[in-house]
């Protein structure tokens, strides 16, 4: 009898990733807490500049955040002690949930170990337990939302990305007696575009649907207090449940949902992803609370980020760098080939000391591989000029990049960046 060869299987699959240029290599970096955007690369033995961090506002290195986490570490120790239901709920958790609920103008909030877990746990539970539920999902929703919807077993309808008319047609085809869940993101992380939130809210109210909005790439960054696009657009009270992360705008780790007291309590009581997960360490939670308090009261970081993004994008467009027409803080530079994207990022690191990771399939569709550039308030004019000069130099050398990028030329009619408040 022939025995199955596990090693051959693993080797073959990995070889395929290498062949397609999609094999991912971890950067062995040591981030500098005093700078936020610099790191020591242990592979090359040199100091580099980071241009792809999701710590959008650099709150992970903010002195108030570090100080709060340090005090809590001395007070509570390194771990939470268990799941929230057993021994993992500290007063820090309770206070942060109150502050997150207040941020979004909701009655209640619930912490999770990550934004991925928050989406997976909440959507799988809502879809599974709402009787006869139909879930309407934007075509470009994050993998965590897709997985949660899949695991719910609910009927799923995918509507064209940001196309509220397609959503309207699909909602009209479902009986008014069935529960309907509309799931979408406020800011999409790969293209940097915003959802037509007001139009979707109108449809939800017309068809008695429950709105679930992922504000992961917007919380902390938009709105007068940093509650996201819904706050910026005056729509907080029209969204039934928010999902957010604590690892991007707030610079730490974790995720959460916020909504009505009963809806949040329902997820808390029925979601295995919450029930069986060890809680976030109180020291981490204390640091997040410091970041949240700072961003609620001080919008200067949001303004600085918007200014840096607008400045960098304008220079890219002026130098024919194929940046997508994103109105947000996310600047996707189109490449169009996985192997080429990896070669470009390798050259940026080796020759210029600039760290950007290529984004390939399955994160984005094949043929739309890109560099996902994320400015921060801590980048300087000198950093910005160095990045643009490096991209221009590489682009001049690469006829293949120029050829592929022709298919995704930016639309000059799109605003360089929209306001943060």
Coordinates of N, CA, C and O in Angstrom, one line a residue, residues 259-404:
X259 N -22.8 48.3 20.4 CA -24.2 48.4 19.9 C -25.1 48.5 21.1 O -24.7 49.0 22.2
X260 N -26.3 48.1 20.9 CA -27.3 48.1 22.0 C -26.9 47.1 23.1 O -26.2 46.2 22.8
X261 N -27.4 47.3 24.3 CA -27.1 46.5 25.4 C -27.5 45.0 25.1 O -26.6 44.1 25.4
X262 N -28.6 44.8 24.6 CA -29.1 43.4 24.4 C -28.3 42.8 23.2 O -28.0 41.6 23.3
X263 N -28.0 43.5 22.1 CA -27.3 42.9 21.0 C -25.9 42.5 21.4 O -25.4 41.4 21.1
X264 N -25.2 43.4 22.2 CA -23.9 43.0 22.6 C -23.9 41.9 23.6 O -23.0 41.0 23.6
X265 N -24.8 41.9 24.5 CA -24.9 40.9 25.5 C -25.3 39.5 24.8 O -24.8 38.5 25.3
X266 N -26.0 39.6 23.8 CA -26.3 38.3 23.0 C -25.0 37.7 22.5 O -24.8 36.5 22.6
X267 N -24.2 38.6 21.9 CA -22.9 38.0 21.3 C -22.0 37.6 22.5 O -21.4 36.5 22.4
X268 N -22.0 38.3 23.6 CA -21.2 37.9 24.8 C -21.6 36.5 25.3 O -20.8 35.7 25.7
X269 N -22.9 36.3 25.2 CA -23.5 35.1 25.8 C -23.4 33.8 24.9 O -23.4 32.7 25.4
X270 N -23.3 34.0 23.6 CA -23.4 32.9 22.7 C -22.2 32.7 21.8 O -22.1 31.6 21.1
X271 N -21.3 33.6 21.7 CA -20.2 33.5 20.7 C -19.0 32.7 21.3 O -18.3 33.2 22.2
X272 N -18.7 31.5 20.8 CA -17.6 30.7 21.3 C -16.3 31.4 21.2 O -15.4 31.2 22.0
X273 N -16.1 32.2 20.1 CA -14.8 32.9 20.0 C -14.5 33.9 21.1 O -13.4 34.3 21.3
X274 N -15.6 34.4 21.8 CA -15.4 35.2 23.0 C -15.3 34.3 24.2 O -14.4 34.5 25.0
X275 N -16.3 33.4 24.4 CA -16.4 32.6 25.6 C -15.1 31.9 25.9 O -14.7 31.8 27.1
X276 N -14.5 31.3 24.9 CA -13.3 30.4 25.1 C -12.0 31.0 24.9 O -11.0 30.3 24.8
X277 N -11.9 32.4 24.8 CA -10.6 33.0 24.6 C -10.1 33.7 25.8 O -10.9 34.4 26.5
X278 N -8.9 33.6 26.1 CA -8.2 34.3 27.2 C -8.3 35.8 27.0 O -8.1 36.2 25.8
X279 N -8.5 36.6 28.0 CA -8.7 38.0 27.9 C -7.4 38.7 27.6 O -6.3 38.2 27.9
X280 N -7.5 39.9 27.0 CA -6.3 40.8 26.8 C -5.7 41.1 28.2 O -6.4 41.3 29.2
X281 N -4.4 41.2 28.2 CA -3.7 41.6 29.5 C -4.2 42.9 29.9 O -4.3 43.9 29.1
X282 N -4.4 43.2 31.2 CA -4.8 44.5 31.7 C -3.8 45.6 31.4 O -4.3 46.7 31.1
X283 N -2.6 45.3 31.3 CA -1.6 46.3 30.9 C -1.8 46.8 29.5 O -1.7 48.0 29.2
X284 N -2.1 45.9 28.6 CA -2.4 46.3 27.2 C -3.7 47.1 27.2 O -3.8 48.1 26.5
X285 N -4.7 46.7 27.9 CA -6.0 47.4 28.0 C -5.8 48.9 28.5 O -6.3 49.8 28.0
X286 N -4.9 49.0 29.5 CA -4.7 50.3 30.1 C -4.0 51.2 29.1 O -4.3 52.4 29.0
X287 N -3.1 50.7 28.3 CA -2.5 51.5 27.2 C -3.5 51.9 26.2 O -3.4 53.0 25.7
X288 N -4.4 51.0 25.8 CA -5.4 51.3 24.8 C -6.3 52.5 25.4 O -6.7 53.4 24.6
X289 N -6.7 52.4 26.7 CA -7.5 53.4 27.3 C -6.8 54.8 27.2 O -7.5 55.8 26.9
X290 N -5.5 54.8 27.4 CA -4.8 56.1 27.3 C -4.8 56.6 25.9 O -5.0 57.8 25.6
X291 N -4.6 55.7 24.9 CA -4.7 56.1 23.5 C -6.1 56.6 23.1 O -6.3 57.6 22.4
X292 N -7.1 55.9 23.6 CA -8.5 56.3 23.3 C -8.8 57.7 23.9 O -9.4 58.5 23.3
X293 N -8.4 57.9 25.2 CA -8.7 59.1 25.8 C -8.0 60.3 25.1 O -8.6 61.4 24.8
X294 N -6.7 60.0 24.7 CA -6.0 61.1 24.0 C -6.7 61.4 22.6 O -6.8 62.6 22.3
X295 N -7.1 60.4 21.9 CA -7.6 60.7 20.5 C -9.1 61.3 20.6 O -9.5 61.9 19.7
X296 N -9.8 61.0 21.7 CA -11.1 61.6 21.9 C -10.9 63.1 22.1 O -11.8 63.9 21.7
X297 N -9.9 63.5 22.8 CA -9.7 64.9 23.2 C -8.8 65.7 22.3 O -8.9 67.0 22.2
X298 N -7.9 65.1 21.5 CA -6.9 65.8 20.8 C -6.9 65.3 19.3 O -6.6 64.1 19.0
X299 N -7.4 66.1 18.4 CA -7.4 65.7 17.0 C -6.2 66.1 16.2 O -6.2 65.9 14.9
X300 N -5.1 66.5 16.8 CA -4.0 67.0 16.1 C -3.3 65.9 15.3 O -2.8 66.1 14.2
X301 N -3.3 64.6 15.8 CA -2.7 63.5 15.1 C -3.5 63.2 13.8 O -2.9 62.9 12.8
X302 N -4.8 63.3 13.9 CA -5.6 63.1 12.7 C -5.3 64.1 11.6 O -5.2 63.8 10.4
X303 N -5.2 65.4 12.1 CA -4.9 66.5 11.1 C -3.6 66.3 10.5 O -3.4 66.5 9.3
X304 N -2.6 65.9 11.3 CA -1.2 65.7 10.8 C -1.2 64.6 9.8 O -0.5 64.7 8.8
X305 N -1.9 63.5 10.1 CA -2.0 62.4 9.2 C -2.6 62.8 7.8 O -2.1 62.4 6.7
X306 N -3.7 63.5 7.9 CA -4.3 64.0 6.6 C -3.4 64.9 5.8 O -3.3 64.7 4.6
X307 N -2.7 65.7 6.5 CA -1.8 66.6 5.8 C -0.6 65.8 5.1 O -0.2 66.1 4.0
X308 N -0.1 64.9 5.9 CA 1.0 64.1 5.3 C 0.6 63.2 4.2 O 1.3 63.1 3.1
X309 N -0.6 62.7 4.3 CA -1.2 61.8 3.2 C -1.4 62.7 2.0 O -1.0 62.2 0.8
X310 N -2.0 63.8 2.1 CA -2.2 64.7 1.0 C -0.9 65.1 0.3 O -0.8 65.1 -0.9
X311 N 0.0 65.5 1.1 CA 1.3 65.9 0.5 C 2.0 64.8 -0.2 O 2.5 65.0 -1.4
X312 N 2.1 63.6 0.4 CA 2.7 62.5 -0.3 C 2.0 62.1 -1.6 O 2.6 61.8 -2.6
X313 N 0.7 62.0 -1.5 CA -0.1 61.6 -2.7 C 0.1 62.6 -3.8 O 0.2 62.2 -5.0
X314 N 0.1 63.9 -3.5 CA 0.3 64.9 -4.5 C 1.7 64.8 -5.2 O 1.8 64.9 -6.5
X315 N 2.7 64.5 -4.5 CA 4.0 64.3 -5.0 C 4.1 63.0 -5.9 O 4.7 63.0 -6.9
X316 N 3.4 62.0 -5.5 CA 3.3 60.7 -6.3 C 2.6 61.0 -7.6 O 3.2 60.6 -8.7
X317 N 1.5 61.7 -7.6 CA 0.8 62.0 -8.8 C 1.7 62.9 -9.7 O 1.7 62.7 -11.0
X318 N 2.4 63.8 -9.1 CA 3.2 64.7 -9.9 C 4.4 64.0 -10.6 O 4.9 64.4 -11.6
X319 N 4.7 62.8 -10.0 CA 5.9 62.1 -10.5 C 5.4 60.8 -11.2 O 6.2 59.9 -11.4
X320 N 4.1 60.7 -11.6 CA 3.6 59.6 -12.4 C 3.7 58.2 -11.6 O 3.8 57.2 -12.3
X321 N 3.7 58.3 -10.3 CA 3.6 57.0 -9.5 C 2.2 56.6 -9.6 O 1.3 57.4 -9.2
X322 N 1.8 55.4 -10.0 CA 0.4 55.0 -10.2 C -0.3 54.7 -8.9 O -0.6 53.5 -8.5
X323 N -0.6 55.7 -8.1 CA -1.3 55.6 -6.8 C -2.8 55.6 -7.2 O -3.3 56.4 -8.0
X324 N -3.5 54.7 -6.5 CA -5.0 54.7 -6.8 C -5.7 55.9 -6.2 O -5.2 56.6 -5.3
X325 N -6.8 56.3 -6.8 CA -7.6 57.5 -6.4 C -8.3 57.3 -5.0 O -9.5 57.3 -4.9
X326 N -7.5 57.0 -4.0 CA -8.1 56.8 -2.7 C -8.2 58.1 -1.9 O -7.3 58.9 -1.9
X327 N -9.4 58.3 -1.4 CA -9.6 59.6 -0.6 C -9.2 59.5 0.8 O -9.4 60.4 1.6
X328 N -8.7 58.3 1.2 CA -8.4 58.1 2.6 C -6.9 58.2 2.9 O -6.1 58.6 2.0
X329 N -6.5 57.7 4.1 CA -5.1 57.8 4.5 C -4.3 56.6 3.9 O -3.0 56.5 4.1
X330 N -4.9 55.7 3.2 CA -4.3 54.5 2.6 C -3.9 54.8 1.1 O -4.8 55.2 0.3
X331 N -2.6 54.6 0.8 CA -2.2 55.0 -0.6 C -1.7 53.7 -1.3 O -0.5 53.3 -1.1
X332 N -2.6 53.1 -2.1 CA -2.2 51.9 -2.8 C -1.5 52.2 -4.1 O -2.0 52.9 -5.0
X333 N -0.2 51.8 -4.3 CA 0.5 52.0 -5.5 C 0.5 50.7 -6.3 O 1.0 49.7 -5.9
X334 N -0.1 50.8 -7.5 CA -0.3 49.6 -8.3 C 0.9 49.1 -9.0 O 1.7 49.9 -9.5
X335 N 1.1 47.8 -8.9 CA 2.2 47.1 -9.6 C 1.6 46.2 -10.7 O 2.0 46.3 -11.8
X336 N 0.8 45.2 -10.3 CA 0.1 44.3 -11.3 C 0.7 43.0 -11.5 O 0.3 42.2 -12.3
X337 N 1.7 42.7 -10.7 CA 2.4 41.4 -10.8 C 3.1 41.0 -9.5 O 3.8 41.9 -8.9
X338 N 2.8 39.8 -9.0 CA 3.4 39.4 -7.7 C 4.9 39.4 -7.6 O 5.5 39.9 -6.7
X339 N 5.5 38.8 -8.6 CA 7.0 38.7 -8.7 C 7.6 40.1 -8.7 O 8.6 40.4 -8.1
X340 N 7.0 40.9 -9.6 CA 7.5 42.3 -9.7 C 7.4 43.1 -8.4 O 8.3 43.8 -8.0
X341 N 6.2 42.9 -7.8 CA 6.0 43.6 -6.5 C 7.0 43.3 -5.5 O 7.6 44.1 -4.8
X342 N 7.3 42.0 -5.4 CA 8.4 41.5 -4.5 C 9.7 42.1 -4.8 O 10.5 42.5 -4.0
X343 N 10.0 42.1 -6.1 CA 11.3 42.6 -6.5 C 11.5 44.1 -6.2 O 12.5 44.6 -5.8
X344 N 10.4 44.8 -6.4 CA 10.4 46.3 -6.1 C 10.6 46.5 -4.6 O 11.4 47.4 -4.2
X345 N 9.9 45.8 -3.8 CA 10.0 46.0 -2.3 C 11.4 45.6 -1.8 O 12.0 46.2 -0.9
X346 N 11.9 44.5 -2.4 CA 13.3 44.1 -2.1 C 14.3 45.2 -2.4 O 15.3 45.4 -1.7
X347 N 14.1 45.8 -3.6 CA 15.0 46.9 -4.0 C 14.9 48.1 -3.1 O 15.9 48.7 -2.8
X348 N 13.7 48.4 -2.8 CA 13.5 49.5 -1.8 C 14.2 49.3 -0.5 O 14.9 50.3 0.0
X349 N 14.2 48.1 0.0 CA 14.9 47.8 1.2 C 16.4 47.8 1.0 O 17.2 48.4 1.8
X350 N 16.9 47.1 0.0 CA 18.3 46.9 -0.2 C 19.0 48.2 -0.5 O 20.1 48.5 0.0
X351 N 18.4 49.0 -1.4 CA 19.1 50.2 -1.9 C 18.8 51.5 -1.2 O 19.6 52.4 -1.2
X352 N 17.6 51.5 -0.7 CA 17.1 52.8 -0.1 C 16.8 52.7 1.4 O 16.5 53.8 2.0
X353 N 16.8 51.5 2.0 CA 16.5 51.4 3.4 C 15.0 51.8 3.7 O 14.7 52.3 4.8
X354 N 14.1 51.5 2.7 CA 12.7 51.7 2.9 C 12.0 50.4 2.9 O 12.1 49.6 2.0
X355 N 11.2 50.3 4.0 CA 10.4 49.0 4.2 C 9.0 49.2 3.8 O 8.2 49.9 4.4
X356 N 8.6 48.4 2.8 CA 7.2 48.3 2.4 C 6.9 46.8 2.0 O 7.8 46.3 1.2
X357 N 5.9 46.3 2.4 CA 5.6 44.9 2.1 C 4.7 44.8 0.8 O 3.7 45.6 0.7
X358 N 5.0 43.9 -0.1 CA 4.0 43.8 -1.3 C 2.7 43.1 -0.8 O 2.7 42.3 0.1
X359 N 1.7 43.5 -1.5 CA 0.3 42.9 -1.2 C -0.1 42.1 -2.4 O -0.2 42.6 -3.5
X360 N -0.2 40.8 -2.2 CA -0.5 39.9 -3.3 C -1.8 39.1 -3.0 O -2.4 39.2 -2.0
X361 N -2.2 38.3 -4.0 CA -3.3 37.3 -3.9 C -2.9 36.4 -2.7 O -1.8 36.0 -2.5
X362 N -3.9 36.0 -1.8 CA -5.3 36.2 -1.9 C -5.8 37.5 -1.3 O -7.1 37.7 -1.2
X363 N -4.9 38.3 -0.7 CA -5.4 39.6 -0.1 C -6.0 40.5 -1.2 O -7.0 41.2 -0.9
X364 N -5.5 40.5 -2.4 CA -6.1 41.3 -3.5 C -6.2 40.3 -4.7 O -5.4 39.3 -4.7
X365 N -7.0 40.6 -5.6 CA -7.1 39.7 -6.8 C -5.8 39.7 -7.6 O -5.0 40.7 -7.6
X366 N -5.6 38.6 -8.3 CA -4.4 38.5 -9.1 C -4.4 39.6 -10.2 O -5.5 39.9 -10.7
X367 N -3.3 40.1 -10.5 CA -3.2 41.2 -11.5 C -3.4 42.6 -10.9 O -3.3 43.6 -11.6
X368 N -3.7 42.6 -9.6 CA -3.9 43.9 -8.9 C -2.9 44.0 -7.7 O -3.1 44.8 -6.8
X369 N -1.8 43.3 -7.8 CA -0.8 43.4 -6.8 C -0.3 44.8 -6.6 O -0.2 45.5 -7.6
X370 N 0.1 45.1 -5.4 CA 0.4 46.6 -5.1 C 1.3 46.7 -3.9 O 1.6 45.8 -3.2
X371 N 1.8 48.0 -3.8 CA 2.4 48.4 -2.5 C 1.4 49.2 -1.8 O 0.7 50.1 -2.3
X372 N 1.2 48.9 -0.5 CA 0.2 49.6 0.3 C 0.9 50.5 1.3 O 1.5 50.1 2.2
X373 N 0.9 51.8 0.9 CA 1.8 52.8 1.6 C 0.9 53.5 2.6 O -0.2 54.0 2.3
X374 N 1.4 53.6 3.9 CA 0.6 54.2 4.9 C 1.4 55.3 5.7 O 2.3 54.9 6.5
X375 N 1.3 56.5 5.3 CA 2.0 57.6 6.0 C 1.5 57.6 7.5 O 0.5 57.1 7.9
X376 N 2.3 58.3 8.3 CA 2.0 58.5 9.7 C 2.3 60.0 10.1 O 3.0 60.7 9.3
X377 N 1.8 60.5 11.2 CA 2.1 61.8 11.6 C 3.6 62.0 11.9 O 4.1 63.2 11.9
X378 N 4.3 60.9 12.1 CA 5.7 61.0 12.5 C 6.7 61.1 11.3 O 7.9 61.4 11.4
X379 N 6.2 60.7 10.1 CA 7.0 60.9 8.9 C 7.3 62.4 8.6 O 6.4 63.2 8.9
X380 N 8.5 62.6 8.1 CA 8.9 64.0 7.8 C 8.9 64.3 6.3 O 8.7 63.4 5.5
X381 N 9.1 65.6 6.0 CA 9.2 65.9 4.6 C 10.4 65.2 3.9 O 10.3 64.8 2.8
X382 N 11.5 65.1 4.7 CA 12.6 64.4 4.2 C 12.3 62.9 3.9 O 12.8 62.3 2.9
X383 N 11.6 62.3 4.8 CA 11.2 60.9 4.6 C 10.3 60.7 3.3 O 10.5 59.8 2.5
X384 N 9.4 61.7 3.2 CA 8.5 61.7 2.1 C 9.2 61.9 0.8 O 9.0 61.1 -0.2
X385 N 10.2 62.8 0.7 CA 10.9 63.0 -0.5 C 11.8 61.8 -0.9 O 12.0 61.5 -2.0
X386 N 12.4 61.2 0.2 CA 13.2 60.0 -0.1 C 12.4 58.9 -0.7 O 12.9 58.2 -1.5
X387 N 11.2 58.7 -0.2 CA 10.3 57.6 -0.7 C 10.0 57.9 -2.1 O 10.1 57.0 -3.0
X388 N 9.5 59.1 -2.4 CA 9.1 59.4 -3.8 C 10.3 59.3 -4.8 O 10.2 58.7 -5.9
X389 N 11.5 59.7 -4.3 CA 12.7 59.6 -5.2 C 13.0 58.2 -5.5 O 13.4 57.8 -6.6
X390 N 12.9 57.3 -4.4 CA 13.2 55.9 -4.6 C 12.2 55.3 -5.6 O 12.6 54.5 -6.5
X391 N 10.9 55.6 -5.4 CA 9.9 55.0 -6.3 C 10.2 55.5 -7.8 O 10.0 54.7 -8.7
X392 N 10.5 56.7 -7.9 CA 10.8 57.3 -9.3 C 12.0 56.6 -9.9 O 11.9 56.2 -11.1
X393 N 13.0 56.4 -9.1 CA 14.2 55.7 -9.6 C 13.9 54.3 -10.1 O 14.4 53.8 -11.2
X394 N 13.2 53.6 -9.3 CA 12.9 52.2 -9.6 C 11.9 52.1 -10.8 O 12.1 51.2 -11.7
X395 N 11.0 53.0 -10.9 CA 10.0 53.0 -12.0 C 10.7 53.3 -13.3 O 10.4 52.7 -14.3
X396 N 11.7 54.2 -13.3 CA 12.5 54.5 -14.5 C 13.2 53.2 -15.0 O 13.4 53.1 -16.2
X397 N 13.6 52.4 -14.1 CA 14.4 51.2 -14.5 C 13.5 50.1 -14.9 O 13.9 49.1 -15.6
X398 N 12.2 50.1 -14.6 CA 11.3 49.0 -14.8 C 10.2 49.3 -15.9 O 9.2 49.8 -15.6
X399 N 10.5 48.8 -17.1 CA 9.5 49.0 -18.2 C 8.3 48.1 -17.9 O 7.2 48.5 -18.3
X400 N 8.6 47.0 -17.3 CA 7.4 46.1 -16.9 C 6.5 46.8 -16.0 O 5.2 46.6 -16.2
X401 N 6.9 47.5 -15.0 CA 6.1 48.2 -14.1 C 5.3 49.3 -14.8 O 4.1 49.4 -14.6
X402 N 6.0 50.0 -15.7 CA 5.3 51.1 -16.4 C 4.2 50.5 -17.3 O 3.1 51.0 -17.4
X403 N 4.5 49.3 -17.9 CA 3.5 48.7 -18.8 C 2.3 48.2 -18.0 O 1.1 48.4 -18.4
X404 N 2.5 47.5 -16.9 CA 1.4 47.0 -16.1 C 0.5 48.1 -15.5 O -0.7 48.0 -15.4

